[in-house]
Amino acid sequence: MSAVSDQEWTGRDVTIAQIEHELAQLRSDSMDMRTSVMTHIAWAPPEWQGAARDTLAGMAERHPSRTLLLFPQDDERDALDAEVSLQCYTHAELQRHVCTEVIELRLCGRVAQAPASVILPLVLPDVPVFLRWRGEPPFGEPVFEQLIDVVDRLVVDSREWEGAPACYAKLVEVFDRVAVSDIVWARTLRWRRAIAERGGGRQLRVRGPIQESSLLVGWLRSRLGHPVELEHTDADRIELAVLDGEEIRAREERPSASDLLSGELDRFSRDPIYESAVAAAL
Amino acid sequence: MFVIFGASGDLTRRKLLPALYALAYRKMLPERYAVLGSARSPMSSEEFRNAMEEAVRAHARVEFKQEVWDELAASTYYVPTEFGDDHMHDLVTEKLTELDREHGTEGNRLFYLAVPPSAIPMLIREIGERRADDGWSRVIVEKPFGLDLASAQRLNQEILRYFRENEVFRIDHYLGKETVQNMLALRFANGIFEPLWTRQYVDHVQITVAESIGIEGRAAFYEKLGASRDVFQNHLLQLVAITAMEPPIDFDADAVRNEKAKVLRATEVDAVVRGQYGAGYVEGKMVPGYREEEGVDPESTIETYVAAKLRIDTWRWADTPFYVRTGKRLPRRETTITIQFKRVPQSLFTHADGLRPNVLAIHVQPDEGVSLGIGAKVPGQGMTVRTVNMDFLYGGAFRTGLPEAYERLILDAMRGDPTLFTRADEIEEQWRIVDSFRTPWADQVPDFPNYDAGTWGTDEADELLHRDGRSWRRH
């Protein structure tokens, strides 16, 4: 598929009714097919906004959805600013255009403290709601707590967090409230496959990010049911994994950030193996 | 002659005149007509026209065209009245006679009673005693029609002293919405749905009439009604009736209303919960609780939310619950009828955690249209199945603006077609249903507030479905 057109509307200090009206207007101006299989929300503090947009580029083609980009920002105004667009693609096989909706919301001032009340009117009925939280979530704070109560799945990338594996303790506490995906977990997949082929193990040595290393050893501990010692040295990606002195060779894969997020958007229910791995990583 | 009593009110300004203007714009008004507004407020016809021009500019669905307005304004008049003042009503009657002569309307009169419920019986008498001998007289009565079964019966008796049933148009503007009428088309113009529209295939039905606004300064009105009388008794139960009715033998007014009345007669309330909103966030902003709204009793026990499990004792719907809810200060304005079908008897697919039962949703507002959730294979390796929605959007299919409900209903009343209006027996059945749970409420003190503004209502409402192993659909 290839992008063919974007139609958009921008408003300052808007209401949800205005956003709905403009969306309806954009849709009625377009003869294209609207498709949504989910509502995809991204919470992106200012330092993450560029990355959030980059990751979402091309995502609509794989996961046609209504996308809500939530950008909290300090502002003297307590207001909601919005940019609403229809992003349309040519679907070669269908020989027609397919459109998805992107709503970029700037939550200004105190509006940023009540994001659930902004997104609830905008989530699509009957389809799952995914929340991609950029950066480390403020566990226990109202902003985070209210959002996880209104979504089906929380998607994080714990590489964006400080202090692994201790930081996972608070993540474990939300497992009973919302299904969780960690993109770090997806990054370990090829290593888990390779380790599973070898089997067993009491001691794991990893040269790679602490987050991947922690989840790998947590996974081993939880699957094997006995302690596994982790020896870790830092690197930007997993470069080496050695189990009980034997080097593990994993197939080379370098998925993009979009690929990794896309994979998580195909999951709907809780992943008990991941949850056990996180708990055992602590 | 279109006569509006309560012409200085909000309904006239926001709905009635804009609807008349839209009809004029579409050249749907009769060749000879006049509009007479009447209310307590003293003003001249000129002042009334000026106020209505402003209202039309602000609220009309179609663009403002000066020549269209000028034509409508040239036939628009105003006479002040004091309800219950015989002399003043005589003046209204004289004016009507004069306008009949001027505009050639031949004594045909459509009275719209946009007045508080307490004024209706008196107004009916005043109008009824002065009915013209020539032409026809019809009366449109706004909701709420009574405050309980007994008062509705009294009001029906009073109206029927002066008007025949086919001259009475009890308006429920929901029935004028295109998507509500489309429900009839969906069910009875398509062979594929009706065979499935039964207890054998439908697990349950959900109907939500949600408003995100509060009481918008109408404390005096709302404190007398609450959600059960303001919305449940009329809009919500009419949606139940249209969803559950048997096919009428034709689209004649009485054939349709007979079938709706049968459903209402067979409807009982299995369980009901009520709520009142406290302070909370709506669209990111803190809004006050109901008891903090201006003009509301700080100890008010008026409900702003009602959810119920209804039972319809017919062959078609036995053991198929209808879960209904309505409320104010919910997260979004939405009216949806959802038919949830039964699950397949056996799941063949191991990777199907994204698969839900089929759901047919009729979106009455906003996003008018129909969507059907169906299971589909995710493209690629393996056999992963998930639910996708097939959407039929009204605007996208017909690419034309939907007429306002009031346009359709006023036009139907002018033509004498009561199909989309509520008959006396329907109204009384609706009150019977509402009284069945309101009467016990009189002896109970609710623990209000019990839901936050900006949420989907009370925990008890969730429990209403959870104990049946179901949940409210996500909106």
PDB file of N, CA, C and O in Angstrom, chain A residues 43 45 47-48 132-139 144 156-164 166-168 170:
ATOM      1  N   TRP A  43       0.613   7.709  24.482  1.00  0.00           N
ATOM      2  CA  TRP A  43       0.845   8.787  25.451  1.00  0.00           C
ATOM      3  C   TRP A  43       2.315   9.176  25.317  1.00  0.00           C
ATOM      4  O   TRP A  43       3.203   8.360  25.568  1.00  0.00           O
ATOM      5  N   PRO A  45       4.975  12.135  26.370  1.00  0.00           N
ATOM      6  CA  PRO A  45       5.457  13.391  26.931  1.00  0.00           C
ATOM      7  C   PRO A  45       6.343  14.110  25.910  1.00  0.00           C
ATOM      8  O   PRO A  45       6.809  13.480  24.937  1.00  0.00           O
ATOM      9  N   GLU A  47       9.380  14.944  25.346  1.00  0.00           N
ATOM     10  CA  GLU A  47      10.638  14.398  24.834  1.00  0.00           C
ATOM     11  C   GLU A  47      10.420  13.169  23.945  1.00  0.00           C
ATOM     12  O   GLU A  47      11.347  12.727  23.262  1.00  0.00           O
ATOM     13  N   TRP A  48       9.222  12.618  23.931  1.00  0.00           N
ATOM     14  CA  TRP A  48       8.954  11.406  23.154  1.00  0.00           C
ATOM     15  C   TRP A  48       8.083  11.655  21.933  1.00  0.00           C
ATOM     16  O   TRP A  48       7.740  10.715  21.218  1.00  0.00           O
ATOM     17  N   ARG A 132       0.036   2.753  24.037  1.00  0.00           N
ATOM     18  CA  ARG A 132       1.499   2.714  24.001  1.00  0.00           C
ATOM     19  C   ARG A 132       1.990   3.859  24.864  1.00  0.00           C
ATOM     20  O   ARG A 132       1.742   5.029  24.563  1.00  0.00           O
ATOM     21  N   TRP A 133       2.651   3.517  25.971  1.00  0.00           N
ATOM     22  CA  TRP A 133       3.144   4.540  26.896  1.00  0.00           C
ATOM     23  C   TRP A 133       4.617   4.779  26.617  1.00  0.00           C
ATOM     24  O   TRP A 133       5.429   3.869  26.773  1.00  0.00           O
ATOM     25  N   ARG A 134       4.927   5.975  26.159  1.00  0.00           N
ATOM     26  CA  ARG A 134       6.323   6.292  25.876  1.00  0.00           C
ATOM     27  C   ARG A 134       7.010   6.743  27.160  1.00  0.00           C
ATOM     28  O   ARG A 134       6.469   7.533  27.932  1.00  0.00           O
ATOM     29  N   GLY A 135       8.224   6.236  27.375  1.00  0.00           N
ATOM     30  CA  GLY A 135       8.954   6.573  28.589  1.00  0.00           C
ATOM     31  C   GLY A 135       8.495   5.697  29.740  1.00  0.00           C
ATOM     32  O   GLY A 135       7.724   4.745  29.550  1.00  0.00           O
ATOM     33  N   GLU A 136       8.974   6.000  30.927  1.00  0.00           N
ATOM     34  CA  GLU A 136       8.607   5.190  32.092  1.00  0.00           C
ATOM     35  C   GLU A 136       7.288   5.679  32.668  1.00  0.00           C
ATOM     36  O   GLU A 136       7.142   6.867  32.976  1.00  0.00           O
ATOM     37  N   PRO A 137       6.318   4.798  32.825  1.00  0.00           N
ATOM     38  CA  PRO A 137       5.028   5.255  33.348  1.00  0.00           C
ATOM     39  C   PRO A 137       5.154   5.739  34.792  1.00  0.00           C
ATOM     40  O   PRO A 137       5.924   5.152  35.568  1.00  0.00           O
ATOM     41  N   PRO A 138       4.398   6.748  35.153  1.00  0.00           N
ATOM     42  CA  PRO A 138       4.388   7.196  36.549  1.00  0.00           C
ATOM     43  C   PRO A 138       3.458   6.302  37.367  1.00  0.00           C
ATOM     44  O   PRO A 138       2.321   6.682  37.665  1.00  0.00           O
ATOM     45  N   PHE A 139       3.927   5.100  37.690  1.00  0.00           N
ATOM     46  CA  PHE A 139       3.088   4.126  38.402  1.00  0.00           C
ATOM     47  C   PHE A 139       2.495   4.773  39.655  1.00  0.00           C
ATOM     48  O   PHE A 139       3.203   5.438  40.408  1.00  0.00           O
ATOM     49  N   PHE A 144      -1.638   7.887  34.991  1.00  0.00           N
ATOM     50  CA  PHE A 144      -1.378   6.529  34.527  1.00  0.00           C
ATOM     51  C   PHE A 144      -2.495   5.589  34.977  1.00  0.00           C
ATOM     52  O   PHE A 144      -3.014   4.783  34.181  1.00  0.00           O
ATOM     53  N   VAL A 156       4.548  -1.108  26.576  1.00  0.00           N
ATOM     54  CA  VAL A 156       5.674  -0.275  27.025  1.00  0.00           C
ATOM     55  C   VAL A 156       6.945  -0.781  26.354  1.00  0.00           C
ATOM     56  O   VAL A 156       6.975  -1.864  25.757  1.00  0.00           O
ATOM     57  N   ASP A 157       7.961   0.005  26.453  1.00  0.00           N
ATOM     58  CA  ASP A 157       9.299  -0.432  26.046  1.00  0.00           C
ATOM     59  C   ASP A 157      10.196  -0.119  27.234  1.00  0.00           C
ATOM     60  O   ASP A 157      10.595   1.032  27.432  1.00  0.00           O
ATOM     61  N   SER A 158      10.489  -1.155  28.042  1.00  0.00           N
ATOM     62  CA  SER A 158      11.183  -0.869  29.296  1.00  0.00           C
ATOM     63  C   SER A 158      12.640  -0.460  29.057  1.00  0.00           C
ATOM     64  O   SER A 158      13.331  -0.075  29.991  1.00  0.00           O
ATOM     65  N   ARG A 159      13.089  -0.493  27.793  1.00  0.00           N
ATOM     66  CA  ARG A 159      14.395   0.105  27.501  1.00  0.00           C
ATOM     67  C   ARG A 159      14.365   1.609  27.745  1.00  0.00           C
ATOM     68  O   ARG A 159      15.394   2.245  27.881  1.00  0.00           O
ATOM     69  N   GLU A 160      13.153   2.158  27.749  1.00  0.00           N
ATOM     70  CA  GLU A 160      13.015   3.596  27.983  1.00  0.00           C
ATOM     71  C   GLU A 160      13.002   3.911  29.478  1.00  0.00           C
ATOM     72  O   GLU A 160      12.785   5.055  29.873  1.00  0.00           O
ATOM     73  N   TRP A 161      13.190   2.881  30.333  1.00  0.00           N
ATOM     74  CA  TRP A 161      13.103   3.069  31.774  1.00  0.00           C
ATOM     75  C   TRP A 161      14.492   3.013  32.414  1.00  0.00           C
ATOM     76  O   TRP A 161      15.414   2.414  31.865  1.00  0.00           O
ATOM     77  N   GLU A 162      14.535   3.558  33.598  1.00  0.00           N
ATOM     78  CA  GLU A 162      15.755   3.483  34.401  1.00  0.00           C
ATOM     79  C   GLU A 162      15.588   2.386  35.458  1.00  0.00           C
ATOM     80  O   GLU A 162      14.483   2.111  35.906  1.00  0.00           O
ATOM     81  N   GLY A 163      16.693   1.793  35.855  1.00  0.00           N
ATOM     82  CA  GLY A 163      16.696   0.976  37.073  1.00  0.00           C
ATOM     83  C   GLY A 163      16.169  -0.436  36.954  1.00  0.00           C
ATOM     84  O   GLY A 163      15.659  -0.996  37.931  1.00  0.00           O
ATOM     85  N   ALA A 164      16.290  -1.058  35.751  1.00  0.00           N
ATOM     86  CA  ALA A 164      15.874  -2.464  35.639  1.00  0.00           C
ATOM     87  C   ALA A 164      16.873  -3.336  36.413  1.00  0.00           C
ATOM     88  O   ALA A 164      18.053  -2.987  36.494  1.00  0.00           O
ATOM     89  N   ALA A 166      14.726  -3.669  39.022  1.00  0.00           N
ATOM     90  CA  ALA A 166      13.891  -3.264  40.163  1.00  0.00           C
ATOM     91  C   ALA A 166      12.633  -2.524  39.707  1.00  0.00           C
ATOM     92  O   ALA A 166      11.558  -2.638  40.321  1.00  0.00           O
ATOM     93  N   CYS A 167      12.768  -1.794  38.584  1.00  0.00           N
ATOM     94  CA  CYS A 167      11.614  -1.003  38.108  1.00  0.00           C
ATOM     95  C   CYS A 167      10.438  -1.892  37.708  1.00  0.00           C
ATOM     96  O   CYS A 167       9.308  -1.423  37.593  1.00  0.00           O
ATOM     97  N   TYR A 168      10.669  -3.190  37.481  1.00  0.00           N
ATOM     98  CA  TYR A 168       9.568  -4.069  37.076  1.00  0.00           C
ATOM     99  C   TYR A 168       8.608  -4.383  38.225  1.00  0.00           C
ATOM    100  O   TYR A 168       7.502  -4.870  37.976  1.00  0.00           O
ATOM    101  N   LYS A 170       6.829  -2.500  40.048  1.00  0.00           N
ATOM    102  CA  LYS A 170       5.546  -1.788  39.948  1.00  0.00           C
ATOM    103  C   LYS A 170       4.743  -2.256  38.734  1.00  0.00           C
ATOM    104  O   LYS A 170       3.514  -2.183  38.732  1.00  0.00           O
TER     105      LYS A 170
END
